[in-house]
Amino acid sequence: MSDVAAFSDPLERLKTLPVAQVTRSGGRFLDEHGEFTHESLDDTARRLSAAPHLICARSWAGRLLNVQTEHCLDVLELAAYVLPAQLFTPTPRGLAQLLGLPAPQPGDDALLFLRVAARQLLQAPLAPTYRYRAGFSSLAMLMAQASWPWGTWLMGTASAMKEDRRPIFDVLPQWESEPPPPPARDVVLDEEDVLAQLSAFLPKGAEDREGQRAYAKASVHAFAPRTQEDAPNVLLSEAGTGIGKTLGYAAAAARWSHEAEGPVWIATYTRALQRQIDQELTPFYLDRRRKLVVRKGRENYLCMLNMEEALSYAKGGAARSSDAVLIGLVARWMLASRDGDLVGGDFPAWLAAQFGSNRAASLTDRRGECIYSACRHYRRCFVEHAQRKSARADIVIANHAVVMVQAARASDARAMPTRIVFDEAHHVFDAADSAFCAYLSGQEMADLRRWLLGSDSKRRGRGLDARLGDLTYDNKDMAGALNAALDAARFLPNEGWLARLREDASFGPAEAFLTAARAQILARAQPGPYDLEASVTAPTPALVETSAALLEALNGLRQPLLALMAALAPPEDEDERNAIGREDSARMDGLLRLLDFRVGAVDAWCQMLTSLGMPADDTVVDWLSLARLYGRDVDVGLRRHFIDPTKPFAELALKNTHGVLMTSATLRDKLPQEEELEDDAWRAADVRTGAQHLILPAKRFSATSPFDYAGHTRLIVVTDVDKQDSARVAHAYRQLFLASGGGALGLFTAIARLSRVHAALFEDLLAKDLPLYAQHVDPMDPGALIDMFREDIDSCLLGTDALRDGIDVPGPALRLIVMDRVPWPRPTILHRARRSAFGGRSYDDMLARFKLIQAYGRLIRRSTDRGVFVLLDPAAPTRLFSGFPNDVDIQRIPLDEACAVISEFL
């Protein structure tokens, strides 16, 4: 049937559209005559290549079969267009839940379901209550022109609906200017009021948990008025799984924000927990867009100017078909999104992965190119909305990185919130390490060049002159400093710098330094396909010479940038300040903050180059790094990290607050009993959170998990598997997964080992009807893989650190965890310095213990859960297991016996 027929009557066309469902064992088909068939993978590939089919997850199917599937009609993409900004698992079962339909059974029922789901989605826009009318037909036409199969179908639907025909950017709400809020009041919380708030948060009829009540009362300490300058009230609070810590600290936070009329920031390390807290607290904030705000870094939010340019590019036919389709889907999402968070918010992560996550992320402001009030979308900007809401919210759900960056960039103490809760506080050390470090590399310098000069080849590469724009017209000092800075920046690496390094054809002092750094690394590092590193001790003559030339060039750039900052600074005269205007003033302030950040990076680079070859500073460690991906160089440069990054964190962030609650299920390091002295367990918490650097010591609180770990879990160390033998390791995973009947999570310390085990396991598990998903193998983001794993209680999932820390799967869907080996820290130059500073072997033990207990903690998420934790490392020392619950026995047994224990226990 022609496109004209599909345009005129999509529902009639749907009745005879063939349907396909692809699995790793082959394909199931429902043809136009209503006949069901099952085909091999080769035959499935031929059928899908020959004709369009209705399908679920076409991109995944195309990669599995190694065929093009752009002509197939993916019901998931249809759902993303018709019901934008709705999160659901990218499976037939997840789609059924979204649409309120019965979940289909695997097999032929799933094929029939796809037709039913597509029909309901095509009919949904015709309902009087349909909410997503803006841009419906115009975006469908754009995507049809890009050969998106659903485009003409949706244009047929649009012809029968009442559409909002306003330009899509005009649909978005605008923020209004408001005076800054007054500072929060000093209040003293009453513990009974906090307990009453906790009772209001709990579901009706919920059991009274004494541990949660004690936790909520202890949290009051972090909200007490400060008694000494630079001395916040800090509470280190360890609460085991099942205590209910989120609502416990939320009760104190909500009570304080209400009485003090100030915001409380709740910071998490993972997006999963950020989303979970938002979902838990939303029911208690009716006006949640005002009182409860999710805040992330600027690079997470859609940039509307980027979006407008991308749409224009697609309409002009210059974009690739797949890019134009993605742009259309992002535009649909933009009109429905809660807050415009494109990376970790309500834009489906599986959809970003389907088209390439970097393509979607390129629509954010990743390079600080914002032009602030000069942008025509400034009053609709998602980032500006989030910042203004945060200033007046009761609760701001942020992440560790945002707090760290705000502390690092803050020009004065007023930029920091006075009360912060750090959930997942065991990751504060890592977050601080990422925030307070410096990297003088090819990519970083090339990024600075793009920020200053713009990009020759990328349409969204706006230089500093575009961001300053008309501000320089009547300001000779500003114009002169800008031109001098742009001229001085031309020595920075331009596009193609990496290829010139490989060809030994570097251009300018920056590329010459990178060439010398790469040569020293290759001369001293152990060869291999992964990242390489070398110390800066006794630098080569070439490195010394090129570093001096680069230092001179960076200082030549620094001076005009400082002059530009001086020209942008607010005038001292009040009348002159008022003459600037509020919007231009905000724009200048934003540019001033960005320039301050960029000059700070240049200062750090200059300090690193100045100290190159000199005696090492005992607070930092420098080294040369060559980053590689699949054996190819991707970046090279000089790194600097604090040996203890919590020291700048305490100085810049903690001291500027009045109260901080740091909480986790694993804060203390529980040493073996024969080694443990008084306060040793808490000393690790002080080190990992920065509390040791504060004037006043932190108060401590702990609450033990109420779960019966001895009765509901088993701990096994397999004694007869050689962890160096990939075939034996794969065999062990196979036997263990089969013994549990699925519901298994396999954790690895290296992606290469994960890939080898996946290849060896897949067919055998498939034959037993146990689906196997794998991070770094399946074209899905970790969040989507976890959702699919959670949905199918007999599936298995392989992953690395991101799954160990970010997975929350209660119930039988996760009943077995297998780790391939003890997660010892990687022996890097940085780790060697920290190991020396923090206790040698005991520091290694502490890091491994925490990773083991974090993995084990995934097993029991509620009182009825049961599970087995298995470690395939017969050499694992017993001292590493002291962090596990005391009443859980550790069995060191052969693989066959371990499988028998698992089968019997589960």
GROMACS .gro file of N, CA and C in nm, residues 662-800:
model
  417
  662MET      N    1   2.568   1.369   5.652
  662MET     CA    2   2.628   1.274   5.558
  662MET      C    3   2.583   1.135   5.597
  663THR      N    4   2.515   1.069   5.504
  663THR     CA    5   2.453   0.942   5.539
  663THR      C    6   2.474   0.837   5.432
  664SER      N    7   2.481   0.712   5.475
  664SER     CA    8   2.499   0.599   5.386
  664SER      C    9   2.475   0.473   5.466
  665ALA      N   10   2.454   0.363   5.394
  665ALA     CA   11   2.447   0.234   5.462
  665ALA      C   12   2.586   0.182   5.495
  666THR      N   13   2.689   0.240   5.433
  666THR     CA   14   2.827   0.194   5.456
  666THR      C   15   2.919   0.314   5.470
  667LEU      N   16   2.928   0.368   5.590
  667LEU     CA   17   3.023   0.476   5.618
  667LEU      C   18   3.144   0.425   5.695
  668ARG      N   19   3.120   0.337   5.791
  668ARG     CA   20   3.229   0.287   5.876
  668ARG      C   21   3.300   0.171   5.808
  669ASP      N   22   3.428   0.157   5.839
  669ASP     CA   23   3.504   0.041   5.793
  669ASP      C   24   3.520  -0.053   5.911
  670LYS      N   25   3.446  -0.163   5.906
  670LYS     CA   26   3.446  -0.256   6.019
  670LYS      C   27   3.564  -0.352   6.003
  671LEU      N   28   3.670  -0.326   6.078
  671LEU     CA   29   3.792  -0.405   6.069
  671LEU      C   30   3.773  -0.540   6.136
  672PRO      N   31   3.859  -0.638   6.101
  672PRO     CA   32   3.855  -0.764   6.175
  672PRO      C   33   3.871  -0.738   6.325
  673GLN      N   34   3.801  -0.815   6.407
  673GLN     CA   35   3.793  -0.787   6.549
  673GLN      C   36   3.930  -0.779   6.615
  674GLU      N   37   4.025  -0.862   6.568
  674GLU     CA   38   4.156  -0.862   6.634
  674GLU      C   39   4.235  -0.736   6.601
  675GLU      N   40   4.193  -0.661   6.496
  675GLU     CA   41   4.265  -0.540   6.458
  675GLU      C   42   4.194  -0.413   6.505
  676GLU      N   43   4.066  -0.423   6.539
  676GLU     CA   44   3.986  -0.303   6.563
  676GLU      C   45   4.012  -0.245   6.700
  677LEU      N   46   4.036  -0.113   6.703
  677LEU     CA   47   4.047  -0.037   6.826
  677LEU      C   48   3.931   0.060   6.833
  678GLU      N   49   3.916   0.128   6.946
  678GLU     CA   50   3.805   0.223   6.963
  678GLU      C   51   3.814   0.333   6.857
  679ASP      N   52   3.702   0.362   6.796
  679ASP     CA   53   3.687   0.468   6.694
  679ASP      C   54   3.751   0.434   6.560
  680ASP      N   55   3.815   0.319   6.545
  680ASP     CA   56   3.876   0.286   6.416
  680ASP      C   57   3.773   0.278   6.305
  681ALA      N   58   3.658   0.220   6.335
  681ALA     CA   59   3.556   0.205   6.233
  681ALA      C   60   3.509   0.340   6.182
  682TRP      N   61   3.496   0.439   6.273
  682TRP     CA   62   3.449   0.571   6.233
  682TRP      C   63   3.560   0.654   6.168
  683ARG      N   64   3.684   0.620   6.193
  683ARG     CA   65   3.793   0.699   6.137
  683ARG      C   66   3.788   0.697   5.984
  684ALA      N   67   3.748   0.585   5.927
  684ALA     CA   68   3.735   0.577   5.781
  684ALA      C   69   3.627   0.673   5.732
  685ALA      N   70   3.519   0.688   5.808
  685ALA     CA   71   3.413   0.781   5.769
  685ALA      C   72   3.464   0.925   5.772
  686ASP      N   73   3.544   0.959   5.872
  686ASP     CA   74   3.602   1.094   5.878
  686ASP      C   75   3.689   1.122   5.756
  687VAL      N   76   3.770   1.022   5.718
  687VAL     CA   77   3.861   1.038   5.605
  687VAL      C   78   3.785   1.050   5.474
  688ARG      N   79   3.682   0.972   5.457
  688ARG     CA   80   3.611   0.967   5.328
  688ARG      C   81   3.516   1.085   5.308
  689THR      N   82   3.480   1.154   5.414
  689THR     CA   83   3.382   1.263   5.402
  689THR      C   84   3.442   1.401   5.422
  690GLY      N   85   3.567   1.410   5.467
  690GLY     CA   86   3.627   1.540   5.494
  690GLY      C   87   3.600   1.592   5.633
  691ALA      N   88   3.529   1.515   5.716
  691ALA     CA   89   3.498   1.561   5.851
  691ALA      C   90   3.624   1.584   5.934
  692GLN      N   91   3.730   1.513   5.902
  692GLN     CA   92   3.854   1.526   5.980
  692GLN      C   93   3.919   1.663   5.964
  693HIS      N   94   3.878   1.739   5.861
  693HIS     CA   95   3.938   1.870   5.836
  693HIS      C   96   3.858   1.985   5.897
  694LEU      N   97   3.755   1.957   5.973
  694LEU     CA   98   3.670   2.060   6.031
  694LEU      C   99   3.714   2.097   6.172
  695ILE      N  100   3.677   2.218   6.212
  695ILE     CA  101   3.714   2.265   6.345
  695ILE      C  102   3.642   2.184   6.453
  696LEU      N  103   3.510   2.170   6.436
  696LEU     CA  104   3.432   2.092   6.531
  696LEU      C  105   3.422   1.948   6.484
  697PRO      N  106   3.442   1.851   6.570
  697PRO     CA  107   3.428   1.711   6.527
  697PRO      C  108   3.284   1.680   6.491
  698ALA      N  109   3.268   1.589   6.398
  698ALA     CA  110   3.134   1.549   6.357
  698ALA      C  111   3.067   1.464   6.465
  699LYS      N  112   2.938   1.480   6.476
  699LYS     CA  113   2.860   1.392   6.563
  699LYS      C  114   2.832   1.264   6.485
  700ARG      N  115   2.818   1.152   6.557
  700ARG     CA  116   2.803   1.023   6.490
  700ARG      C  117   2.675   0.955   6.535
  701PHE      N  118   2.616   0.883   6.439
  701PHE     CA  119   2.494   0.806   6.468
  701PHE      C  120   2.495   0.682   6.380
  702SER      N  121   2.450   0.571   6.433
  702SER     CA  122   2.437   0.451   6.351
  702SER      C  123   2.310   0.377   6.390
  703ALA      N  124   2.251   0.315   6.290
  703ALA     CA  125   2.132   0.232   6.311
  703ALA      C  126   2.149   0.105   6.229
  704THR      N  127   2.134  -0.008   6.295
  704THR     CA  128   2.154  -0.137   6.229
  704THR      C  129   2.033  -0.174   6.145
  705SER      N  130   2.059  -0.237   6.031
  705SER     CA  131   1.950  -0.283   5.946
  705SER      C  132   1.861  -0.382   6.021
  706PRO      N  133   1.729  -0.373   6.002
  706PRO     CA  134   1.639  -0.466   6.070
  706PRO      C  135   1.628  -0.602   6.000
  707PHE      N  136   1.695  -0.621   5.889
  707PHE     CA  137   1.677  -0.742   5.811
  707PHE      C  138   1.751  -0.861   5.874
  708ASP      N  139   1.696  -0.979   5.849
  708ASP     CA  140   1.755  -1.104   5.898
  708ASP      C  141   1.851  -1.157   5.792
  709TYR      N  142   1.973  -1.103   5.792
  709TYR     CA  143   2.069  -1.142   5.691
  709TYR      C  144   2.114  -1.287   5.707
  710ALA      N  145   2.126  -1.333   5.831
  710ALA     CA  146   2.169  -1.471   5.853
  710ALA      C  147   2.068  -1.570   5.798
  711GLY      N  148   1.940  -1.540   5.811
  711GLY     CA  149   1.837  -1.631   5.763
  711GLY      C  150   1.806  -1.616   5.616
  712HIS      N  151   1.832  -1.498   5.561
  712HIS     CA  152   1.787  -1.470   5.425
  712HIS      C  153   1.899  -1.461   5.322
  713THR      N  154   2.025  -1.474   5.365
  713THR     CA  155   2.135  -1.469   5.267
  713THR      C  156   2.235  -1.580   5.294
  714ARG      N  157   2.313  -1.610   5.191
  714ARG     CA  158   2.426  -1.700   5.202
  714ARG      C  159   2.547  -1.633   5.137
  715LEU      N  160   2.664  -1.654   5.198
  715LEU     CA  161   2.790  -1.599   5.147
  715LEU      C  162   2.882  -1.714   5.109
  716ILE      N  163   2.926  -1.717   4.984
  716ILE     CA  164   3.006  -1.830   4.936
  716ILE      C  165   3.131  -1.778   4.864
  717VAL      N  166   3.246  -1.838   4.898
  717VAL     CA  167   3.369  -1.818   4.821
  717VAL      C  168   3.399  -1.951   4.753
  718VAL      N  169   3.396  -1.950   4.619
  718VAL     CA  170   3.422  -2.073   4.544
  718VAL      C  171   3.573  -2.100   4.542
  719THR      N  172   3.611  -2.221   4.577
  719THR     CA  173   3.753  -2.252   4.600
  719THR      C  174   3.826  -2.320   4.484
  720ASP      N  175   3.752  -2.364   4.381
  720ASP     CA  176   3.819  -2.443   4.277
  720ASP      C  177   3.806  -2.382   4.138
  721VAL      N  178   3.797  -2.249   4.130
  721VAL     CA  179   3.792  -2.180   4.000
  721VAL      C  180   3.913  -2.088   3.990
  722ASP      N  181   3.994  -2.108   3.887
  722ASP     CA  182   4.110  -2.023   3.862
  722ASP      C  183   4.061  -1.894   3.796
  723LYS      N  184   4.070  -1.784   3.868
  723LYS     CA  185   4.016  -1.659   3.817
  723LYS      C  186   4.091  -1.609   3.693
  724GLN      N  187   4.210  -1.662   3.666
  724GLN     CA  188   4.285  -1.623   3.547
  724GLN      C  189   4.244  -1.702   3.423
  725ASP      N  190   4.166  -1.808   3.442
  725ASP     CA  191   4.123  -1.895   3.332
  725ASP      C  192   3.984  -1.852   3.288
  726SER      N  193   3.975  -1.783   3.175
  726SER     CA  194   3.847  -1.729   3.129
  726SER      C  195   3.743  -1.838   3.107
  727ALA      N  196   3.787  -1.951   3.053
  727ALA     CA  197   3.692  -2.060   3.028
  727ALA      C  198   3.635  -2.114   3.159
  728ARG      N  199   3.719  -2.128   3.261
  728ARG     CA  200   3.671  -2.177   3.390
  728ARG      C  201   3.579  -2.075   3.457
  729VAL      N  202   3.611  -1.949   3.444
  729VAL     CA  203   3.525  -1.844   3.502
  729VAL      C  204   3.389  -1.843   3.433
  730ALA      N  205   3.388  -1.853   3.300
  730ALA     CA  206   3.262  -1.857   3.227
  730ALA      C  207   3.180  -1.980   3.265
  731HIS      N  208   3.246  -2.094   3.279
  731HIS     CA  209   3.177  -2.216   3.321
  731HIS      C  210   3.114  -2.197   3.460
  732ALA      N  211   3.187  -2.131   3.551
  732ALA     CA  212   3.133  -2.108   3.685
  732ALA      C  213   3.009  -2.020   3.680
  733TYR      N  214   3.016  -1.912   3.603
  733TYR     CA  215   2.898  -1.826   3.590
  733TYR      C  216   2.779  -1.904   3.535
  734ARG      N  217   2.803  -1.987   3.434
  734ARG     CA  218   2.696  -2.066   3.373
  734ARG      C  219   2.630  -2.156   3.478
  735GLN      N  220   2.710  -2.230   3.551
  735GLN     CA  221   2.655  -2.323   3.649
  735GLN      C  222   2.581  -2.250   3.762
  736LEU      N  223   2.635  -2.139   3.807
  736LEU     CA  224   2.572  -2.065   3.915
  736LEU      C  225   2.440  -2.002   3.870
  737PHE      N  226   2.439  -1.945   3.749
  737PHE     CA  227   2.316  -1.884   3.698
  737PHE      C  228   2.207  -1.989   3.677
  738LEU      N  229   2.247  -2.104   3.628
  738LEU     CA  230   2.149  -2.212   3.610
  738LEU      C  231   2.099  -2.262   3.745
  739ALA      N  232   2.186  -2.267   3.845
  739ALA     CA  233   2.146  -2.315   3.977
  739ALA      C  234   2.041  -2.222   4.040
  740SER      N  235   2.052  -2.093   4.014
  740SER     CA  236   1.956  -1.997   4.070
  740SER      C  237   1.831  -1.985   3.985
  741GLY      N  238   1.835  -2.039   3.863
  741GLY     CA  239   1.721  -2.024   3.773
  741GLY      C  240   1.703  -1.881   3.727
  742GLY      N  241   1.815  -1.808   3.713
  742GLY     CA  242   1.808  -1.668   3.673
  742GLY      C  243   1.802  -1.577   3.794
  743GLY      N  244   1.757  -1.453   3.771
  743GLY     CA  245   1.756  -1.355   3.879
  743GLY      C  246   1.896  -1.327   3.928
  744ALA      N  247   1.994  -1.328   3.837
  744ALA     CA  248   2.134  -1.324   3.874
  744ALA      C  249   2.205  -1.201   3.816
  745LEU      N  250   2.288  -1.141   3.898
  745LEU     CA  251   2.370  -1.027   3.857
  745LEU      C  252   2.517  -1.068   3.864
  746GLY      N  253   2.585  -1.061   3.751
  746GLY     CA  254   2.728  -1.091   3.746
  746GLY      C  255   2.808  -0.963   3.740
  747LEU      N  256   2.900  -0.943   3.834
  747LEU     CA  257   2.978  -0.820   3.842
  747LEU      C  258   3.124  -0.848   3.808
  748PHE      N  259   3.183  -0.757   3.730
  748PHE     CA  260   3.319  -0.775   3.681
  748PHE      C  261   3.401  -0.649   3.709
  749THR      N  262   3.530  -0.669   3.725
  749THR     CA  263   3.621  -0.556   3.744
  749THR      C  264   3.685  -0.512   3.613
  750ALA      N  265   3.655  -0.580   3.502
  750ALA     CA  266   3.711  -0.542   3.372
  750ALA      C  267   3.610  -0.573   3.262
  751ILE      N  268   3.596  -0.480   3.167
  751ILE     CA  269   3.499  -0.496   3.059
  751ILE      C  270   3.536  -0.614   2.969
  752ALA      N  271   3.666  -0.634   2.947
  752ALA     CA  272   3.710  -0.742   2.857
  752ALA      C  273   3.664  -0.877   2.911
  753ARG      N  274   3.679  -0.900   3.043
  753ARG     CA  275   3.635  -1.027   3.100
  753ARG      C  276   3.484  -1.041   3.091
  754LEU      N  277   3.413  -0.933   3.114
  754LEU     CA  278   3.267  -0.937   3.101
  754LEU      C  279   3.227  -0.981   2.960
  755SER      N  280   3.291  -0.924   2.859
  755SER     CA  281   3.256  -0.956   2.720
  755SER      C  282   3.283  -1.103   2.688
  756ARG      N  283   3.396  -1.154   2.738
  756ARG     CA  284   3.429  -1.294   2.711
  756ARG      C  285   3.328  -1.388   2.778
  757VAL      N  286   3.291  -1.358   2.900
  757VAL     CA  287   3.194  -1.443   2.971
  757VAL      C  288   3.059  -1.435   2.902
  758HIS      N  289   3.018  -1.318   2.859
  758HIS     CA  290   2.890  -1.304   2.790
  758HIS      C  291   2.886  -1.391   2.665
  759ALA      N  292   2.993  -1.385   2.586
  759ALA     CA  293   2.998  -1.465   2.463
  759ALA      C  294   2.988  -1.614   2.492
  760ALA      N  295   3.049  -1.656   2.603
  760ALA     CA  296   3.047  -1.799   2.636
  760ALA      C  297   2.915  -1.844   2.697
  761LEU      N  298   2.843  -1.752   2.760
  761LEU     CA  299   2.721  -1.789   2.833
  761LEU      C  300   2.594  -1.784   2.750
  762PHE      N  301   2.591  -1.694   2.654
  762PHE     CA  302   2.464  -1.653   2.598
  762PHE      C  303   2.380  -1.769   2.544
  763GLU      N  304   2.438  -1.850   2.458
  763GLU     CA  305   2.361  -1.956   2.394
  763GLU      C  306   2.309  -2.058   2.496
  764ASP      N  307   2.393  -2.093   2.594
  764ASP     CA  308   2.353  -2.193   2.693
  764ASP      C  309   2.237  -2.143   2.779
  765LEU      N  310   2.242  -2.017   2.820
  765LEU     CA  311   2.133  -1.963   2.901
  765LEU      C  312   2.006  -1.949   2.818
  766LEU      N  313   2.023  -1.912   2.693
  766LEU     CA  314   1.907  -1.898   2.605
  766LEU      C  315   1.834  -2.031   2.590
  767ALA      N  316   1.911  -2.137   2.581
  767ALA     CA  317   1.851  -2.269   2.567
  767ALA      C  318   1.767  -2.307   2.689
  768LYS      N  319   1.797  -2.244   2.802
  768LYS     CA  320   1.721  -2.269   2.925
  768LYS      C  321   1.618  -2.160   2.952
  769ASP      N  322   1.589  -2.077   2.850
  769ASP     CA  323   1.492  -1.968   2.862
  769ASP      C  324   1.530  -1.868   2.970
  770LEU      N  325   1.661  -1.839   2.982
  770LEU     CA  326   1.709  -1.739   3.076
  770LEU      C  327   1.770  -1.624   2.995
  771PRO      N  328   1.697  -1.515   2.976
  771PRO     CA  329   1.753  -1.402   2.901
  771PRO      C  330   1.878  -1.348   2.969
  772LEU      N  331   1.975  -1.306   2.888
  772LEU     CA  332   2.100  -1.251   2.940
  772LEU      C  333   2.122  -1.112   2.882
  773TYR      N  334   2.133  -1.014   2.969
  773TYR     CA  335   2.164  -0.877   2.929
  773TYR      C  336   2.304  -0.843   2.977
  774ALA      N  337   2.369  -0.749   2.908
  774ALA     CA  338   2.506  -0.715   2.947
  774ALA      C  339   2.536  -0.569   2.918
  775GLN      N  340   2.584  -0.500   3.021
  775GLN     CA  341   2.638  -0.366   3.004
  775GLN      C  342   2.760  -0.374   2.913
  776HIS      N  343   2.781  -0.272   2.830
  776HIS     CA  344   2.894  -0.264   2.736
  776HIS      C  345   2.881  -0.362   2.619
  777VAL      N  346   2.776  -0.445   2.618
  777VAL     CA  347   2.752  -0.536   2.506
  777VAL      C  348   2.620  -0.500   2.439
  778ASP      N  349   2.512  -0.496   2.515
  778ASP     CA  350   2.383  -0.457   2.461
  778ASP      C  351   2.378  -0.306   2.440
  779PRO      N  352   2.316  -0.261   2.328
  779PRO     CA  353   2.311  -0.117   2.299
  779PRO      C  354   2.204  -0.047   2.381
  780MET      N  355   2.213  -0.056   2.512
  780MET     CA  356   2.119   0.008   2.603
  780MET      C  357   2.199   0.075   2.714
  781ASP      N  358   2.147   0.183   2.769
  781ASP     CA  359   2.212   0.245   2.883
  781ASP      C  360   2.188   0.159   3.007
  782PRO      N  361   2.269   0.174   3.113
  782PRO     CA  362   2.254   0.090   3.231
  782PRO      C  363   2.115   0.097   3.294
  783GLY      N  364   2.054   0.216   3.293
  783GLY     CA  365   1.920   0.229   3.352
  783GLY      C  366   1.817   0.143   3.282
  784ALA      N  367   1.821   0.141   3.148
  784ALA     CA  368   1.726   0.059   3.073
  784ALA      C  369   1.753  -0.089   3.096
  785LEU      N  370   1.880  -0.128   3.102
  785LEU     CA  371   1.913  -0.268   3.128
  785LEU      C  372   1.862  -0.312   3.265
  786ILE      N  373   1.878  -0.226   3.364
  786ILE     CA  374   1.828  -0.258   3.498
  786ILE      C  375   1.677  -0.272   3.498
  787ASP      N  376   1.608  -0.183   3.426
  787ASP     CA  377   1.462  -0.192   3.417
  787ASP      C  378   1.419  -0.324   3.354
  788MET      N  379   1.487  -0.366   3.248
  788MET     CA  380   1.453  -0.491   3.181
  788MET      C  381   1.483  -0.610   3.271
  789PHE      N  382   1.595  -0.604   3.342
  789PHE     CA  383   1.633  -0.709   3.436
  789PHE      C  384   1.531  -0.719   3.550
  790ARG      N  385   1.487  -0.605   3.599
  790ARG     CA  386   1.389  -0.603   3.708
  790ARG      C  387   1.255  -0.658   3.663
  791GLU      N  388   1.221  -0.634   3.538
  791GLU     CA  389   1.090  -0.674   3.486
  791GLU      C  390   1.080  -0.825   3.467
  792ASP      N  391   1.187  -0.888   3.420
  792ASP     CA  392   1.188  -1.033   3.394
  792ASP      C  393   1.262  -1.102   3.508
  793ILE      N  394   1.188  -1.164   3.600
  793ILE     CA  395   1.249  -1.213   3.723
  793ILE      C  396   1.343  -1.332   3.701
  794ASP      N  397   1.344  -1.389   3.582
  794ASP     CA  398   1.435  -1.500   3.554
  794ASP      C  399   1.547  -1.462   3.459
  795SER      N  400   1.567  -1.333   3.438
  795SER     CA  401   1.675  -1.290   3.349
  795SER      C  402   1.806  -1.277   3.427
  796CYS      N  403   1.916  -1.259   3.353
  796CYS     CA  404   2.048  -1.242   3.412
  796CYS      C  405   2.111  -1.117   3.353
  797LEU      N  406   2.196  -1.054   3.430
  797LEU     CA  407   2.256  -0.927   3.389
  797LEU      C  408   2.403  -0.925   3.427
  798LEU      N  409   2.489  -0.883   3.334
  798LEU     CA  410   2.631  -0.867   3.358
  798LEU      C  411   2.667  -0.720   3.355
  799GLY      N  412   2.753  -0.676   3.447
  799GLY     CA  413   2.789  -0.536   3.449
  799GLY      C  414   2.915  -0.509   3.528
  800THR      N  415   2.950  -0.381   3.536
  800THR     CA  416   3.070  -0.339   3.609
  800THR      C  417   3.029  -0.249   3.725
   0.00000   0.00000   0.00000
